[in-house]
């Protein structure tokens, strides 16, 4: 049976079972790994069964797409937590801090400054993860590993942002393990809790390396 044929509930249960097994192998049984359901490109009709099955944490990669889908779903379901997992342009900051509970892609000073500015006028306080370009790929967003720890401190102290952790997207043509291990080490050095790493193809490996949050799209919703 393909992923597409299973109900949302069955897919969530299947993933949770794999997550538990990975936690057992990593001797992290008492710990909770958060599943972020990446609903980008899927419409409200496709998302609703996952909400009905109890999933509450979702990821979107575009501000505009999130604005089109989530305000209505939030009226229907309570306690939704929405993560921005795609690049954020400074001209979308105002809207992003309104829409999202967590912004996972903080990666440069100008963006941090704009976010801090936007938050001064709001009573909502989104949390942030710093995106690290662990593969140092020129086309990919994220701060370089060498600058990551200092950047976290800078965001906290200069901008007063609440930095919960780090996030990475390893290069697609390399084994992800060393990238996950690097992110885990940098999070230790920066003294932050969250390691957002691991997607549909490699989330078990990420859990073995200390992931606190995994971001799964196709394993839940089917291929895009
Ligand atoms: C799309 C996306 C995911 C989910 O990818 P899948 O391979 O479908 O699980 C995770 N993280 C980010 C940043 C993404 O853009």
PDB file of C-alpha atoms and ligand atoms in Angstrom:
ATOM      1  CA  UNK A   1       0.000   0.000   0.000  1.00  0.00           C
ATOM      2  CA  UNK A   2       1.412   3.449  -0.879  1.00  0.00           C
ATOM      3  CA  UNK A   3       1.524   6.383   1.533  1.00  0.00           C
ATOM      4  CA  UNK A   4      -1.275   8.022  -0.432  1.00  0.00           C
ATOM      5  CA  UNK A   5      -3.706   5.169   0.321  1.00  0.00           C
ATOM      6  CA  UNK A   6      -3.358   5.285   4.084  1.00  0.00           C
ATOM      7  CA  UNK A   7      -5.526   7.554   6.200  1.00  0.00           C
ATOM      8  CA  UNK A   8      -3.886  10.558   7.836  1.00  0.00           C
ATOM      9  CA  UNK A   9      -4.231   8.836  11.179  1.00  0.00           C
ATOM     10  CA  UNK A  10      -2.566   5.638   9.943  1.00  0.00           C
ATOM     11  CA  UNK A  11       0.300   7.613   8.431  1.00  0.00           C
ATOM     12  CA  UNK A  12       0.828   9.552  11.655  1.00  0.00           C
ATOM     13  CA  UNK A  13       0.812   6.321  13.647  1.00  0.00           C
ATOM     14  CA  UNK A  14       3.299   4.717  11.275  1.00  0.00           C
ATOM     15  CA  UNK A  15       5.674   7.686  11.572  1.00  0.00           C
ATOM     16  CA  UNK A  16       5.281   7.816  15.357  1.00  0.00           C
ATOM     17  CA  UNK A  17       6.226   4.129  15.509  1.00  0.00           C
ATOM     18  CA  UNK A  18       9.369   4.774  13.467  1.00  0.00           C
ATOM     19  CA  UNK A  19      10.188   7.784  15.646  1.00  0.00           C
ATOM     20  CA  UNK A  20       9.812   5.701  18.818  1.00  0.00           C
ATOM     21  CA  UNK A  21      12.044   3.005  17.401  1.00  0.00           C
ATOM     22  CA  UNK A  22      14.713   5.580  16.473  1.00  0.00           C
ATOM     23  CA  UNK A  23      14.485   7.069  19.976  1.00  0.00           C
ATOM     24  CA  UNK A  24      14.926   3.591  21.456  1.00  0.00           C
ATOM     25  CA  UNK A  25      18.006   2.940  19.292  1.00  0.00           C
ATOM     26  CA  UNK A  26      19.418   6.329  20.290  1.00  0.00           C
ATOM     27  CA  UNK A  27      18.616   5.617  23.982  1.00  0.00           C
ATOM     28  CA  UNK A  28      16.421   8.710  24.040  1.00  0.00           C
ATOM     29  CA  UNK A  29      13.271   6.917  25.178  1.00  0.00           C
ATOM     30  CA  UNK A  30      12.134   9.475  27.751  1.00  0.00           C
ATOM     31  CA  UNK A  31      12.561  12.356  25.335  1.00  0.00           C
ATOM     32  CA  UNK A  32       9.961  13.895  23.096  1.00  0.00           C
ATOM     33  CA  UNK A  33      10.786  14.492  19.438  1.00  0.00           C
ATOM     34  CA  UNK A  34       8.402  16.948  17.806  1.00  0.00           C
ATOM     35  CA  UNK A  35       6.956  16.090  14.420  1.00  0.00           C
ATOM     36  CA  UNK A  36       6.502  19.176  12.216  1.00  0.00           C
ATOM     37  CA  UNK A  37       4.077  18.259   9.415  1.00  0.00           C
ATOM     38  CA  UNK A  38       5.223  20.122   6.299  1.00  0.00           C
ATOM     39  CA  UNK A  39       2.028  21.013   4.470  1.00  0.00           C
ATOM     40  CA  UNK A  40       3.506  23.228   1.723  1.00  0.00           C
ATOM     41  CA  UNK A  41       1.691  22.846  -1.624  1.00  0.00           C
ATOM     42  CA  UNK A  42      -1.189  20.951   0.041  1.00  0.00           C
ATOM     43  CA  UNK A  43      -4.520  22.715   0.460  1.00  0.00           C
ATOM     44  CA  UNK A  44      -6.792  22.941   3.484  1.00  0.00           C
ATOM     45  CA  UNK A  45      -8.736  19.852   2.385  1.00  0.00           C
ATOM     46  CA  UNK A  46      -5.574  17.765   2.484  1.00  0.00           C
ATOM     47  CA  UNK A  47      -4.464  19.243   5.804  1.00  0.00           C
ATOM     48  CA  UNK A  48      -7.757  18.893   7.690  1.00  0.00           C
ATOM     49  CA  UNK A  49      -7.552  15.074   8.171  1.00  0.00           C
ATOM     50  CA  UNK A  50      -4.214  15.544   9.968  1.00  0.00           C
ATOM     51  CA  UNK A  51      -5.739  18.157  12.259  1.00  0.00           C
ATOM     52  CA  UNK A  52      -8.655  15.817  12.938  1.00  0.00           C
ATOM     53  CA  UNK A  53      -6.148  13.068  13.766  1.00  0.00           C
ATOM     54  CA  UNK A  54      -4.583  15.349  16.385  1.00  0.00           C
ATOM     55  CA  UNK A  55      -1.520  16.788  14.621  1.00  0.00           C
ATOM     56  CA  UNK A  56      -1.062  20.428  15.680  1.00  0.00           C
ATOM     57  CA  UNK A  57       2.433  21.468  14.539  1.00  0.00           C
ATOM     58  CA  UNK A  58       2.796  22.352  10.857  1.00  0.00           C
ATOM     59  CA  UNK A  59       5.464  23.848   8.610  1.00  0.00           C
ATOM     60  CA  UNK A  60       5.069  26.080   5.566  1.00  0.00           C
ATOM     61  CA  UNK A  61       7.800  27.486   3.356  1.00  0.00           C
ATOM     62  CA  UNK A  62       6.043  30.554   1.928  1.00  0.00           C
ATOM     63  CA  UNK A  63       4.461  33.441   3.796  1.00  0.00           C
ATOM     64  CA  UNK A  64       1.797  34.058   1.178  1.00  0.00           C
ATOM     65  CA  UNK A  65       0.743  30.425   0.924  1.00  0.00           C
ATOM     66  CA  UNK A  66       0.462  30.222   4.721  1.00  0.00           C
ATOM     67  CA  UNK A  67      -1.668  33.374   4.781  1.00  0.00           C
ATOM     68  CA  UNK A  68      -4.036  31.859   2.226  1.00  0.00           C
ATOM     69  CA  UNK A  69      -4.551  28.599   4.157  1.00  0.00           C
ATOM     70  CA  UNK A  70      -4.039  28.945   7.876  1.00  0.00           C
ATOM     71  CA  UNK A  71      -6.215  31.767   9.234  1.00  0.00           C
ATOM     72  CA  UNK A  72      -9.355  29.753   8.404  1.00  0.00           C
ATOM     73  CA  UNK A  73      -7.941  26.482   9.736  1.00  0.00           C
ATOM     74  CA  UNK A  74      -7.022  28.310  12.942  1.00  0.00           C
ATOM     75  CA  UNK A  75     -10.652  29.315  13.366  1.00  0.00           C
ATOM     76  CA  UNK A  76     -11.655  25.673  13.052  1.00  0.00           C
ATOM     77  CA  UNK A  77      -8.948  24.093  15.252  1.00  0.00           C
ATOM     78  CA  UNK A  78      -7.296  25.426  18.397  1.00  0.00           C
ATOM     79  CA  UNK A  79      -3.660  25.182  19.572  1.00  0.00           C
ATOM     80  CA  UNK A  80      -2.142  25.121  16.106  1.00  0.00           C
ATOM     81  CA  UNK A  81       1.601  25.884  16.022  1.00  0.00           C
ATOM     82  CA  UNK A  82       2.846  27.112  12.662  1.00  0.00           C
ATOM     83  CA  UNK A  83       6.534  27.083  11.650  1.00  0.00           C
ATOM     84  CA  UNK A  84       8.080  29.034   8.788  1.00  0.00           C
ATOM     85  CA  UNK A  85      10.688  26.717   7.233  1.00  0.00           C
ATOM     86  CA  UNK A  86      11.422  28.649   4.024  1.00  0.00           C
ATOM     87  CA  UNK A  87      13.529  31.762   3.368  1.00  0.00           C
ATOM     88  CA  UNK A  88      12.162  35.031   4.730  1.00  0.00           C
ATOM     89  CA  UNK A  89      12.550  38.319   2.873  1.00  0.00           C
ATOM     90  CA  UNK A  90      12.759  41.451   4.970  1.00  0.00           C
ATOM     91  CA  UNK A  91       9.680  42.970   3.282  1.00  0.00           C
ATOM     92  CA  UNK A  92       7.582  39.998   4.523  1.00  0.00           C
ATOM     93  CA  UNK A  93       8.738  40.155   8.130  1.00  0.00           C
ATOM     94  CA  UNK A  94       5.736  42.045   9.462  1.00  0.00           C
ATOM     95  CA  UNK A  95       3.358  39.473   8.054  1.00  0.00           C
ATOM     96  CA  UNK A  96       5.529  36.511   9.025  1.00  0.00           C
ATOM     97  CA  UNK A  97       5.717  37.466  12.699  1.00  0.00           C
ATOM     98  CA  UNK A  98       1.916  37.780  12.744  1.00  0.00           C
ATOM     99  CA  UNK A  99       1.285  34.413  11.087  1.00  0.00           C
ATOM    100  CA  UNK A 100       3.958  32.126  12.475  1.00  0.00           C
ATOM    101  CA  UNK A 101       4.675  30.883  15.990  1.00  0.00           C
ATOM    102  CA  UNK A 102       8.183  29.768  15.098  1.00  0.00           C
ATOM    103  CA  UNK A 103      10.489  31.164  12.395  1.00  0.00           C
ATOM    104  CA  UNK A 104      13.091  28.478  11.635  1.00  0.00           C
ATOM    105  CA  UNK A 105      15.071  30.386   9.023  1.00  0.00           C
ATOM    106  CA  UNK A 106      16.743  33.313  10.761  1.00  0.00           C
ATOM    107  CA  UNK A 107      20.107  33.593   9.014  1.00  0.00           C
ATOM    108  CA  UNK A 108      21.368  37.177   8.764  1.00  0.00           C
ATOM    109  CA  UNK A 109      21.694  40.312  10.808  1.00  0.00           C
ATOM    110  CA  UNK A 110      19.410  42.479   8.691  1.00  0.00           C
ATOM    111  CA  UNK A 111      16.623  39.938   9.056  1.00  0.00           C
ATOM    112  CA  UNK A 112      17.165  39.687  12.817  1.00  0.00           C
ATOM    113  CA  UNK A 113      17.035  43.490  13.102  1.00  0.00           C
ATOM    114  CA  UNK A 114      13.781  43.659  11.082  1.00  0.00           C
ATOM    115  CA  UNK A 115      12.211  40.908  13.201  1.00  0.00           C
ATOM    116  CA  UNK A 116      13.183  42.689  16.427  1.00  0.00           C
ATOM    117  CA  UNK A 117      11.718  45.925  15.062  1.00  0.00           C
ATOM    118  CA  UNK A 118       8.451  44.226  14.070  1.00  0.00           C
ATOM    119  CA  UNK A 119       8.133  42.588  17.491  1.00  0.00           C
ATOM    120  CA  UNK A 120       8.413  45.904  19.320  1.00  0.00           C
ATOM    121  CA  UNK A 121       4.985  46.851  18.006  1.00  0.00           C
ATOM    122  CA  UNK A 122       3.327  43.510  18.784  1.00  0.00           C
ATOM    123  CA  UNK A 123       2.342  41.606  21.880  1.00  0.00           C
ATOM    124  CA  UNK A 124       2.907  38.266  20.173  1.00  0.00           C
ATOM    125  CA  UNK A 125       6.380  36.805  20.549  1.00  0.00           C
ATOM    126  CA  UNK A 126       7.342  34.208  17.962  1.00  0.00           C
ATOM    127  CA  UNK A 127      10.336  31.995  18.696  1.00  0.00           C
ATOM    128  CA  UNK A 128      13.268  31.658  16.335  1.00  0.00           C
ATOM    129  CA  UNK A 129      15.696  29.026  15.131  1.00  0.00           C
ATOM    130  CA  UNK A 130      18.886  29.995  13.326  1.00  0.00           C
ATOM    131  CA  UNK A 131      19.346  28.238   9.983  1.00  0.00           C
ATOM    132  CA  UNK A 132      22.874  26.912   9.484  1.00  0.00           C
ATOM    133  CA  UNK A 133      24.252  26.160   6.025  1.00  0.00           C
ATOM    134  CA  UNK A 134      26.126  23.066   7.236  1.00  0.00           C
ATOM    135  CA  UNK A 135      27.235  22.129   3.707  1.00  0.00           C
ATOM    136  CA  UNK A 136      28.389  25.707   2.974  1.00  0.00           C
ATOM    137  CA  UNK A 137      26.471  25.539  -0.316  1.00  0.00           C
ATOM    138  CA  UNK A 138      26.573  28.895  -2.140  1.00  0.00           C
ATOM    139  CA  UNK A 139      22.961  28.632  -3.373  1.00  0.00           C
ATOM    140  CA  UNK A 140      21.539  27.684   0.024  1.00  0.00           C
ATOM    141  CA  UNK A 141      20.322  29.987   2.786  1.00  0.00           C
ATOM    142  CA  UNK A 142      21.760  29.806   6.280  1.00  0.00           C
ATOM    143  CA  UNK A 143      24.636  31.207   8.270  1.00  0.00           C
ATOM    144  CA  UNK A 144      27.993  29.459   7.954  1.00  0.00           C
ATOM    145  CA  UNK A 145      28.887  26.944  10.689  1.00  0.00           C
ATOM    146  CA  UNK A 146      31.866  29.099  11.752  1.00  0.00           C
ATOM    147  CA  UNK A 147      29.609  32.089  12.443  1.00  0.00           C
ATOM    148  CA  UNK A 148      26.606  30.257  13.902  1.00  0.00           C
ATOM    149  CA  UNK A 149      27.396  30.392  17.617  1.00  0.00           C
ATOM    150  CA  UNK A 150      28.353  34.072  17.546  1.00  0.00           C
ATOM    151  CA  UNK A 151      25.232  34.875  15.496  1.00  0.00           C
ATOM    152  CA  UNK A 152      22.964  33.192  18.054  1.00  0.00           C
ATOM    153  CA  UNK A 153      24.500  35.329  20.823  1.00  0.00           C
ATOM    154  CA  UNK A 154      24.176  38.441  18.683  1.00  0.00           C
ATOM    155  CA  UNK A 155      20.469  37.777  18.002  1.00  0.00           C
ATOM    156  CA  UNK A 156      19.855  37.205  21.705  1.00  0.00           C
ATOM    157  CA  UNK A 157      21.856  40.091  23.125  1.00  0.00           C
ATOM    158  CA  UNK A 158      21.749  42.796  20.468  1.00  0.00           C
ATOM    159  CA  UNK A 159      18.256  42.137  19.141  1.00  0.00           C
ATOM    160  CA  UNK A 160      16.616  40.520  22.184  1.00  0.00           C
ATOM    161  CA  UNK A 161      15.192  37.685  20.101  1.00  0.00           C
ATOM    162  CA  UNK A 162      14.209  34.412  21.686  1.00  0.00           C
ATOM    163  CA  UNK A 163      16.428  31.827  19.966  1.00  0.00           C
ATOM    164  CA  UNK A 164      15.302  28.293  20.773  1.00  0.00           C
ATOM    165  CA  UNK A 165      17.703  26.410  18.526  1.00  0.00           C
ATOM    166  CA  UNK A 166      19.229  25.652  15.156  1.00  0.00           C
ATOM    167  CA  UNK A 167      17.934  24.239  11.887  1.00  0.00           C
ATOM    168  CA  UNK A 168      19.678  22.742   8.839  1.00  0.00           C
ATOM    169  CA  UNK A 169      18.963  21.239   5.424  1.00  0.00           C
ATOM    170  CA  UNK A 170      21.926  19.012   4.447  1.00  0.00           C
ATOM    171  CA  UNK A 171      23.109  18.916   0.810  1.00  0.00           C
ATOM    172  CA  UNK A 172      20.968  16.428  -1.119  1.00  0.00           C
ATOM    173  CA  UNK A 173      23.966  14.648  -2.643  1.00  0.00           C
ATOM    174  CA  UNK A 174      25.792  13.876   0.603  1.00  0.00           C
ATOM    175  CA  UNK A 175      25.119  11.499   3.497  1.00  0.00           C
ATOM    176  CA  UNK A 176      23.265  13.631   6.069  1.00  0.00           C
ATOM    177  CA  UNK A 177      24.847  12.136   9.216  1.00  0.00           C
ATOM    178  CA  UNK A 178      27.884  14.462   9.450  1.00  0.00           C
ATOM    179  CA  UNK A 179      25.628  17.503   8.913  1.00  0.00           C
ATOM    180  CA  UNK A 180      23.273  16.409  11.683  1.00  0.00           C
ATOM    181  CA  UNK A 181      26.246  15.778  13.979  1.00  0.00           C
ATOM    182  CA  UNK A 182      27.630  19.240  13.204  1.00  0.00           C
ATOM    183  CA  UNK A 183      24.296  20.932  13.953  1.00  0.00           C
ATOM    184  CA  UNK A 184      24.048  19.037  17.239  1.00  0.00           C
ATOM    185  CA  UNK A 185      27.541  20.160  18.228  1.00  0.00           C
ATOM    186  CA  UNK A 186      26.848  23.804  17.302  1.00  0.00           C
ATOM    187  CA  UNK A 187      23.606  23.768  19.308  1.00  0.00           C
ATOM    188  CA  UNK A 188      25.595  22.532  22.307  1.00  0.00           C
ATOM    189  CA  UNK A 189      28.149  25.301  21.864  1.00  0.00           C
ATOM    190  CA  UNK A 190      25.448  27.950  21.458  1.00  0.00           C
ATOM    191  CA  UNK A 191      23.641  26.529  24.479  1.00  0.00           C
ATOM    192  CA  UNK A 192      20.269  26.226  22.717  1.00  0.00           C
ATOM    193  CA  UNK A 193      17.871  23.285  22.993  1.00  0.00           C
ATOM    194  CA  UNK A 194      16.272  22.769  19.571  1.00  0.00           C
ATOM    195  CA  UNK A 195      17.879  20.832  16.709  1.00  0.00           C
ATOM    196  CA  UNK A 196      15.445  20.988  13.759  1.00  0.00           C
ATOM    197  CA  UNK A 197      16.863  18.432  11.346  1.00  0.00           C
ATOM    198  CA  UNK A 198      15.676  15.421   9.369  1.00  0.00           C
ATOM    199  CA  UNK A 199      13.092  15.199   6.604  1.00  0.00           C
ATOM    200  CA  UNK A 200      11.090  12.299   5.125  1.00  0.00           C
ATOM    201  CA  UNK A 201      14.148  10.484   3.747  1.00  0.00           C
ATOM    202  CA  UNK A 202      16.428  10.768   6.766  1.00  0.00           C
ATOM    203  CA  UNK A 203      14.496  11.535   9.946  1.00  0.00           C
ATOM    204  CA  UNK A 204      15.539   8.357  11.718  1.00  0.00           C
ATOM    205  CA  UNK A 205      19.221   9.229  11.187  1.00  0.00           C
ATOM    206  CA  UNK A 206      18.471  12.737  12.467  1.00  0.00           C
ATOM    207  CA  UNK A 207      16.878  11.367  15.645  1.00  0.00           C
ATOM    208  CA  UNK A 208      19.978   9.220  16.212  1.00  0.00           C
ATOM    209  CA  UNK A 209      22.035  12.446  16.016  1.00  0.00           C
ATOM    210  CA  UNK A 210      19.881  14.343  18.511  1.00  0.00           C
ATOM    211  CA  UNK A 211      17.063  15.947  16.471  1.00  0.00           C
ATOM    212  CA  UNK A 212      14.416  17.521  18.704  1.00  0.00           C
ATOM    213  CA  UNK A 213      12.228  18.480  15.709  1.00  0.00           C
ATOM    214  CA  UNK A 214      11.862  16.621  12.419  1.00  0.00           C
ATOM    215  CA  UNK A 215      10.150  18.196   9.395  1.00  0.00           C
ATOM    216  CA  UNK A 216       8.185  15.723   7.309  1.00  0.00           C
ATOM    217  CA  UNK A 217       6.289  16.506   4.144  1.00  0.00           C
ATOM    218  CA  UNK A 218       6.035  13.689   1.623  1.00  0.00           C
ATOM    219  CA  UNK A 219       6.077  10.879   4.226  1.00  0.00           C
ATOM    220  CA  UNK A 220       2.798  12.307   5.549  1.00  0.00           C
ATOM    221  CA  UNK A 221       1.071  14.014   2.650  1.00  0.00           C
ATOM    222  CA  UNK A 222       2.416  11.988  -0.285  1.00  0.00           C
ATOM    223  CA  UNK A 223       4.575  13.264  -3.129  1.00  0.00           C
ATOM    224  CA  UNK A 224       4.319  16.902  -4.189  1.00  0.00           C
TER     225      UNK A 224
HETATM  226  C1  LIG B   1       9.843  20.675   1.974  1.00  0.00           C
HETATM  227  C2  LIG B   1      10.676  20.759   3.197  1.00  0.00           C
HETATM  228  C3  LIG B   1      10.697  19.704   4.129  1.00  0.00           C
HETATM  229  C4  LIG B   1       9.933  18.413   3.940  1.00  0.00           C
HETATM  230  O1  LIG B   1      10.518  17.637   2.944  1.00  0.00           O
HETATM  231  P1  LIG B   1      10.063  16.111   2.689  1.00  0.00           P
HETATM  232  O2  LIG B   1      11.234  15.517   2.015  1.00  0.00           O
HETATM  233  O3  LIG B   1       8.849  16.169   1.851  1.00  0.00           O
HETATM  234  O4  LIG B   1       9.811  15.505   4.018  1.00  0.00           O
HETATM  235  C5  LIG B   1      11.465  19.870   5.263  1.00  0.00           C
HETATM  236  N1  LIG B   1      12.183  20.995   5.479  1.00  0.00           N
HETATM  237  C6  LIG B   1      12.195  22.022   4.611  1.00  0.00           C
HETATM  238  C7  LIG B   1      13.015  23.234   4.916  1.00  0.00           C
HETATM  239  C8  LIG B   1      11.454  21.929   3.434  1.00  0.00           C
HETATM  240  O5  LIG B   1      11.473  22.956   2.578  1.00  0.00           O
END
